[in-house]
Amino acid sequence: MWRGEPGADMPDGDLADDLANEAAAHRSALDAVELAALVAAGRFHDALPIARAAAGASPLDEGAHALLMECLLGAGRPNEALEVFAGLRGRLADRLGVDPSARLVDLNATILRGGHEAAGTAAEAESAAGAEDATRLLPNRIGLRAAPNPLLGRTADLAALELLLASSRVVTVLGPGGTGKTRVAHALGDEVSARMPVALVELAPLRSGEDLIAAISSTLGLSENDLTPGGLTRARIHDARQRLRDALSARPMLLILDNCEHLIDDVADVVSDLVFASPHLTVLATSRAPMAITAESVYPLPPLAIGDDGSPAIELFRARALAVRPSVRLDRGEVERLCRTLDGLPLAIELAAARARTMSVEEINARLVDRFALLRSGDRTSPERHRTLHAVIEWSWNLLEDPERAALRRLCRFPGGFTAGAAEAVAQWGEIGEVADALEGLVNQSMLSVTENPEMPGLRYYMLETVREFGEEQSDADEAAEVLVRTVDWAERFSREAFDDFMSGRQIVAAHRVEAEHDNLLAVLRYAHSKQLARAVFTIFPVIGGMWSMRGAHSEVFTWVPRLLELDTSGFDPEDVPGDLLASAYVLAASHMAMGGKPRAVAIARTRLRRLLATRTDISESSRMYARLLLVPGSGRGLARMLAKAVRSADPGARSSALVARANLRENNGDLFGSESDARRALVLAEESNDSWGLAMVCQHLGSLYAQSASYGRAIGYYRRSAEILWAMHLYDESLQVRGFLVAALIGAGRIADARAELAALAPVHSGAASSGASSDHDLHNQAALSASTAEADLAVGAVDRGLAEYRRAAGYAGDLDGDLPADPFELMVVSGVVDAHVLAGRPEPIAELALRLEAGAVARLGSRGYPDLPQTGAVACAVGSFHIATGRGAADRALRLLALATRVRARQDYPSMRLDRHLDAARTVLGDDVVAAALESAQGASRAAARLEILDLLVAGSS
């Protein structure tokens, strides 16, 4: 027992720090219990001091602030509760770029209305917050757009398609353009999303089958980044198709592929492969032609029924006509005749209804009869309904003003939709004096649709693929050439602005903008490369390539780098391409070629980067720092000196980059305090500059540092903050990875209920991949981490058999040390945890072979040929030493020496079963307190480097 602060009377050191941290954790737990009791008893005034302290200690913790608001409301101080919400909302926006959760917003709204939301216990509040976080897997609706108006006449079709989806793995909705296939697919996806995730991928913008895998992966937000403990970010070049297989195997899901006809053979190949490899996947496709694969069921989408008053086609025309002119006279016979003339095609009916603004139904019918008479005397080789639709679009085209026609011809080149600003840049010239008026006219004539995204300012305009095809047919060569020039100029200007946003602390906005323009930028990048437009390529690639890299789509970058290096940039000056963009392009090139094992390409990129740094003066210090890191020799010579100088740079960006690099280096060398110091300094800089990506990475690193030091309570906040920022940037896969590490930290901190809530949300991913068999490194790491966390949760509640079995599954996912050398350090960490857990449970025999394999293979993996990571080396030493002490195999002194040296190299303790104190206690039980104390005292004299070398020598001796 202490008076005052526990440990305050002890000398500085690890023991005092551990004691203070342990005491703080107990104090926090007691405060939570007291707060829960006071709130449950309705004693809000007494609860307020504790609630204020909890919120003050965690300025971004929504659960703590919700409790404080409830206490203030219960104490009759609603205005103060509203101020708490306003303050938290401001901090979340400033630091993370996100809004408060729906739960907190609802509570604030209740207070504003003068209501009183019953306050639950603190435990309930925290569980609610945890449950809300736990529901954040990938969004249940990806790519689905809200319906602009009710879908009429498709109830039977939707029901039939639902039945087909229940019995068939692949369903293709067939029909010519204008039958409403896309609208039906969105509606069906909306219904299905209530019970399983749905992702809709628009294939109309694609011009080549080679982009199909990338388009699906990009829509799903799949990543090749491995944010495994022990490093800020590890990325690999994975097989993109295998990565997609693994992701779609994770849980039941509906994948909708819209507008497949122009890539039908490639789509058939990919879909056939995916449904074979992903037993939980169902695919819905829309196309003008079937895939002709064995898994496919075809549903020809009929035109809308025409008949009695109230039939779908008549109702559609009636609704749309009344929307444009409420006073329109709708004679039933005339409307029916019109719908029959239009073959019941929804798009044709909607376009015709738009004419009701200035014409009667009888006049519309007369014009249609004349037009079809002309049409049928022309080309009779196209299908009747296609000719009908073409005629209606042509009629709508002829009714447009000249500026509106010009706008449609010019804007149909945007495959991914466009903003008003993009339309102005590309289309506002010649006969178009004000593009906004032309856009309004096209929307009024139903030639454009409009959407609004709450995460981005302004409207976005989309053109149906059928209308885009028509628009392209109307352009002459001179206009098309001018449009291409202007589109390239727009893409270059957009890329420069987005790059500046990213470098200037507006990363979340930049990420969302680039995400929205991805298809357009990629189309321009392809065109620029085909025409050898080096300036455009080197302006656009750093932006779209940077987004691919952040999202882990490294295969995309890897594919583009050889094309990039074909182009010569030696004659560029700052007016052509800014130095930071050029440097970023070559940094992406060099780093990805190194990952892909392409030494010649790496040499080319490094040579050009070196020349760039020597000749250009418009490169920021931050960009120079990244470039210099890539130019360090493979031996690492000069790196420490360079970083020591850079961390004192006057430029915040360069200082931050150097601190992050040195934090990672120090962690690998076992200097956890130095790594923490650098990471904390980088954290401050990231917060000051609003560097969201840097903040997420540094928070993940700090969470990993604290977790591997067994300071699990301190790791939780950093892991959670990192996951939230990544989610806000739409980096969903990375966010889920970090949440997996969060689970282990929650268990280590004794918050089993919260950990279970997270695991429950992640369980579909876990069990789905387990049943289908993940196979890429990325997914296997995720599965290994989830299995290890699940095992720890079981062990924490006494389910020993189940927990150890789950840990053995984790070893299988991690590779059982059977992979090629050098192995990833994460594999070693998981296997060490498996051995540790069995030793502490008193059941080492089931993993005896694995433990011996760990001992035999660790030197190759952690020595000069492998990955020289001191904390990982310590984790292996702890596991092997503890195993031999528990089983009595081998020399006890060697085993104890391994365990003692593990404390010197700061062995990783990411999972509770890896805690050094538990293994030392187990050793004391077998060997006695004095023997263990002597071994620890003897090890204190060894430096970290010497301890690492001795551990490797002892492992060699034991395995020989």
PDB file of C-alpha atoms in Angstrom, residues 433-560:
ATOM      1  CA  GLY A 433     -20.830  30.629 -73.147  1.00  0.00           C
ATOM      2  CA  GLU A 434     -22.044  29.389 -69.754  1.00  0.00           C
ATOM      3  CA  VAL A 435     -21.774  25.653 -69.112  1.00  0.00           C
ATOM      4  CA  ALA A 436     -24.023  25.824 -66.043  1.00  0.00           C
ATOM      5  CA  ASP A 437     -26.984  26.709 -68.274  1.00  0.00           C
ATOM      6  CA  ALA A 438     -26.184  23.806 -70.583  1.00  0.00           C
ATOM      7  CA  LEU A 439     -26.000  21.404 -67.626  1.00  0.00           C
ATOM      8  CA  GLU A 440     -29.365  22.582 -66.365  1.00  0.00           C
ATOM      9  CA  GLY A 441     -30.870  22.006 -69.788  1.00  0.00           C
ATOM     10  CA  LEU A 442     -29.434  18.487 -70.031  1.00  0.00           C
ATOM     11  CA  VAL A 443     -30.750  17.620 -66.562  1.00  0.00           C
ATOM     12  CA  ASN A 444     -34.176  18.990 -67.464  1.00  0.00           C
ATOM     13  CA  GLN A 445     -34.206  16.833 -70.592  1.00  0.00           C
ATOM     14  CA  SER A 446     -33.229  13.719 -68.543  1.00  0.00           C
ATOM     15  CA  MET A 447     -29.940  13.409 -70.431  1.00  0.00           C
ATOM     16  CA  LEU A 448     -27.978  13.821 -67.186  1.00  0.00           C
ATOM     17  CA  SER A 449     -28.626  12.591 -63.648  1.00  0.00           C
ATOM     18  CA  VAL A 450     -27.406  14.399 -60.548  1.00  0.00           C
ATOM     19  CA  THR A 451     -26.103  13.084 -57.223  1.00  0.00           C
ATOM     20  CA  GLU A 452     -24.901  14.821 -54.079  1.00  0.00           C
ATOM     21  CA  ASN A 453     -22.349  13.323 -51.693  1.00  0.00           C
ATOM     22  CA  PRO A 454     -22.452  14.697 -48.119  1.00  0.00           C
ATOM     23  CA  GLU A 455     -18.696  14.127 -47.820  1.00  0.00           C
ATOM     24  CA  MET A 456     -17.920  16.402 -50.770  1.00  0.00           C
ATOM     25  CA  PRO A 457     -19.145  19.878 -51.724  1.00  0.00           C
ATOM     26  CA  GLY A 458     -21.152  20.398 -54.886  1.00  0.00           C
ATOM     27  CA  LEU A 459     -23.091  18.148 -57.224  1.00  0.00           C
ATOM     28  CA  ARG A 460     -21.850  15.373 -59.481  1.00  0.00           C
ATOM     29  CA  TYR A 461     -23.354  14.709 -62.891  1.00  0.00           C
ATOM     30  CA  TYR A 462     -23.666  11.302 -64.561  1.00  0.00           C
ATOM     31  CA  MET A 463     -24.572  10.317 -68.098  1.00  0.00           C
ATOM     32  CA  LEU A 464     -26.183   6.965 -68.871  1.00  0.00           C
ATOM     33  CA  GLU A 465     -23.906   4.736 -70.918  1.00  0.00           C
ATOM     34  CA  THR A 466     -26.442   4.673 -73.756  1.00  0.00           C
ATOM     35  CA  VAL A 467     -26.452   8.463 -73.866  1.00  0.00           C
ATOM     36  CA  ARG A 468     -22.635   8.555 -73.671  1.00  0.00           C
ATOM     37  CA  GLU A 469     -22.409   6.232 -76.667  1.00  0.00           C
ATOM     38  CA  PHE A 470     -24.780   8.457 -78.586  1.00  0.00           C
ATOM     39  CA  GLY A 471     -22.800  11.563 -77.659  1.00  0.00           C
ATOM     40  CA  GLU A 472     -19.544  10.034 -78.880  1.00  0.00           C
ATOM     41  CA  GLU A 473     -21.195   9.281 -82.234  1.00  0.00           C
ATOM     42  CA  GLN A 474     -22.054  12.966 -82.705  1.00  0.00           C
ATOM     43  CA  SER A 475     -18.544  14.387 -82.296  1.00  0.00           C
ATOM     44  CA  ASP A 476     -16.393  15.285 -85.259  1.00  0.00           C
ATOM     45  CA  ALA A 477     -12.626  14.768 -85.290  1.00  0.00           C
ATOM     46  CA  ASP A 478     -11.680  18.401 -84.640  1.00  0.00           C
ATOM     47  CA  GLU A 479     -13.978  18.775 -81.652  1.00  0.00           C
ATOM     48  CA  ALA A 480     -12.920  15.398 -80.223  1.00  0.00           C
ATOM     49  CA  ALA A 481      -9.265  16.429 -80.452  1.00  0.00           C
ATOM     50  CA  GLU A 482      -9.922  19.719 -78.659  1.00  0.00           C
ATOM     51  CA  VAL A 483     -11.911  17.918 -75.955  1.00  0.00           C
ATOM     52  CA  LEU A 484      -9.010  15.516 -75.360  1.00  0.00           C
ATOM     53  CA  VAL A 485      -6.570  18.408 -75.014  1.00  0.00           C
ATOM     54  CA  ARG A 486      -8.855  20.147 -72.530  1.00  0.00           C
ATOM     55  CA  THR A 487      -9.503  16.933 -70.614  1.00  0.00           C
ATOM     56  CA  VAL A 488      -5.763  16.362 -70.214  1.00  0.00           C
ATOM     57  CA  ASP A 489      -5.356  19.970 -69.036  1.00  0.00           C
ATOM     58  CA  TRP A 490      -8.169  19.466 -66.537  1.00  0.00           C
ATOM     59  CA  ALA A 491      -6.603  16.247 -65.223  1.00  0.00           C
ATOM     60  CA  GLU A 492      -3.212  17.930 -64.812  1.00  0.00           C
ATOM     61  CA  ARG A 493      -4.715  20.892 -62.973  1.00  0.00           C
ATOM     62  CA  PHE A 494      -6.840  18.631 -60.777  1.00  0.00           C
ATOM     63  CA  SER A 495      -3.815  16.474 -59.946  1.00  0.00           C
ATOM     64  CA  ARG A 496      -1.726  19.468 -58.932  1.00  0.00           C
ATOM     65  CA  GLU A 497      -4.521  20.754 -56.692  1.00  0.00           C
ATOM     66  CA  ALA A 498      -5.092  17.333 -55.102  1.00  0.00           C
ATOM     67  CA  PHE A 499      -1.355  16.883 -54.513  1.00  0.00           C
ATOM     68  CA  ASP A 500      -1.147  20.330 -52.894  1.00  0.00           C
ATOM     69  CA  ASP A 501      -4.173  19.485 -50.721  1.00  0.00           C
ATOM     70  CA  PHE A 502      -2.527  16.289 -49.566  1.00  0.00           C
ATOM     71  CA  MET A 503       0.749  18.021 -48.754  1.00  0.00           C
ATOM     72  CA  SER A 504      -1.053  20.898 -46.992  1.00  0.00           C
ATOM     73  CA  GLY A 505      -3.045  19.073 -44.345  1.00  0.00           C
ATOM     74  CA  ARG A 506      -6.239  18.491 -46.325  1.00  0.00           C
ATOM     75  CA  GLN A 507      -5.703  14.802 -46.866  1.00  0.00           C
ATOM     76  CA  ILE A 508      -9.177  13.485 -46.147  1.00  0.00           C
ATOM     77  CA  VAL A 509     -10.727  15.922 -48.613  1.00  0.00           C
ATOM     78  CA  ALA A 510      -8.006  15.096 -51.151  1.00  0.00           C
ATOM     79  CA  ALA A 511      -8.544  11.353 -50.714  1.00  0.00           C
ATOM     80  CA  HIS A 512     -12.278  11.699 -51.306  1.00  0.00           C
ATOM     81  CA  ARG A 513     -11.776  13.915 -54.376  1.00  0.00           C
ATOM     82  CA  VAL A 514      -9.257  11.569 -55.967  1.00  0.00           C
ATOM     83  CA  GLU A 515     -11.520   8.619 -55.180  1.00  0.00           C
ATOM     84  CA  ALA A 516     -14.401  10.322 -57.004  1.00  0.00           C
ATOM     85  CA  GLU A 517     -12.265  11.159 -60.049  1.00  0.00           C
ATOM     86  CA  HIS A 518     -10.352   7.866 -60.152  1.00  0.00           C
ATOM     87  CA  ASP A 519     -11.904   6.521 -63.367  1.00  0.00           C
ATOM     88  CA  ASN A 520     -11.483   9.850 -65.152  1.00  0.00           C
ATOM     89  CA  LEU A 521      -7.854  10.242 -64.083  1.00  0.00           C
ATOM     90  CA  LEU A 522      -7.030   6.673 -65.080  1.00  0.00           C
ATOM     91  CA  ALA A 523      -8.604   7.180 -68.516  1.00  0.00           C
ATOM     92  CA  VAL A 524      -6.545  10.332 -69.061  1.00  0.00           C
ATOM     93  CA  LEU A 525      -3.384   8.618 -67.769  1.00  0.00           C
ATOM     94  CA  ARG A 526      -3.839   5.824 -70.306  1.00  0.00           C
ATOM     95  CA  TYR A 527      -4.432   8.279 -73.128  1.00  0.00           C
ATOM     96  CA  ALA A 528      -1.419  10.384 -72.112  1.00  0.00           C
ATOM     97  CA  HIS A 529       0.837   7.338 -72.036  1.00  0.00           C
ATOM     98  CA  SER A 530      -0.412   6.152 -75.438  1.00  0.00           C
ATOM     99  CA  LYS A 531       0.482   9.560 -76.902  1.00  0.00           C
ATOM    100  CA  GLN A 532       3.773   9.809 -74.961  1.00  0.00           C
ATOM    101  CA  LEU A 533       2.586  12.941 -73.137  1.00  0.00           C
ATOM    102  CA  ALA A 534       5.268  12.751 -70.444  1.00  0.00           C
ATOM    103  CA  ARG A 535       4.200  15.925 -68.665  1.00  0.00           C
ATOM    104  CA  ALA A 536       0.659  14.651 -68.159  1.00  0.00           C
ATOM    105  CA  VAL A 537       1.844  11.187 -67.093  1.00  0.00           C
ATOM    106  CA  PHE A 538       4.239  12.556 -64.469  1.00  0.00           C
ATOM    107  CA  THR A 539       1.613  14.987 -63.185  1.00  0.00           C
ATOM    108  CA  ILE A 540      -1.261  12.496 -62.880  1.00  0.00           C
ATOM    109  CA  PHE A 541       0.604   9.328 -61.868  1.00  0.00           C
ATOM    110  CA  PRO A 542       1.914  10.604 -58.480  1.00  0.00           C
ATOM    111  CA  VAL A 543      -1.654  11.405 -57.436  1.00  0.00           C
ATOM    112  CA  ILE A 544      -3.466   8.280 -58.596  1.00  0.00           C
ATOM    113  CA  GLY A 545      -0.402   6.129 -57.789  1.00  0.00           C
ATOM    114  CA  GLY A 546      -0.195   7.659 -54.329  1.00  0.00           C
ATOM    115  CA  MET A 547      -3.830   6.747 -53.715  1.00  0.00           C
ATOM    116  CA  TRP A 548      -3.192   3.188 -54.938  1.00  0.00           C
ATOM    117  CA  SER A 549      -0.236   2.950 -52.574  1.00  0.00           C
ATOM    118  CA  MET A 550      -2.183   4.242 -49.568  1.00  0.00           C
ATOM    119  CA  ARG A 551      -4.977   1.789 -50.284  1.00  0.00           C
ATOM    120  CA  GLY A 552      -2.555  -1.056 -50.699  1.00  0.00           C
ATOM    121  CA  ALA A 553      -3.190  -1.475 -54.432  1.00  0.00           C
ATOM    122  CA  HIS A 554       0.543  -1.934 -54.978  1.00  0.00           C
ATOM    123  CA  SER A 555      -0.005  -4.189 -57.976  1.00  0.00           C
ATOM    124  CA  GLU A 556      -1.473  -1.217 -59.839  1.00  0.00           C
ATOM    125  CA  VAL A 557       1.603   0.909 -59.133  1.00  0.00           C
ATOM    126  CA  PHE A 558       3.849  -2.019 -60.039  1.00  0.00           C
ATOM    127  CA  THR A 559       2.098  -2.342 -63.415  1.00  0.00           C
ATOM    128  CA  TRP A 560       2.505   1.339 -64.245  1.00  0.00           C
TER     129      TRP A 560
END
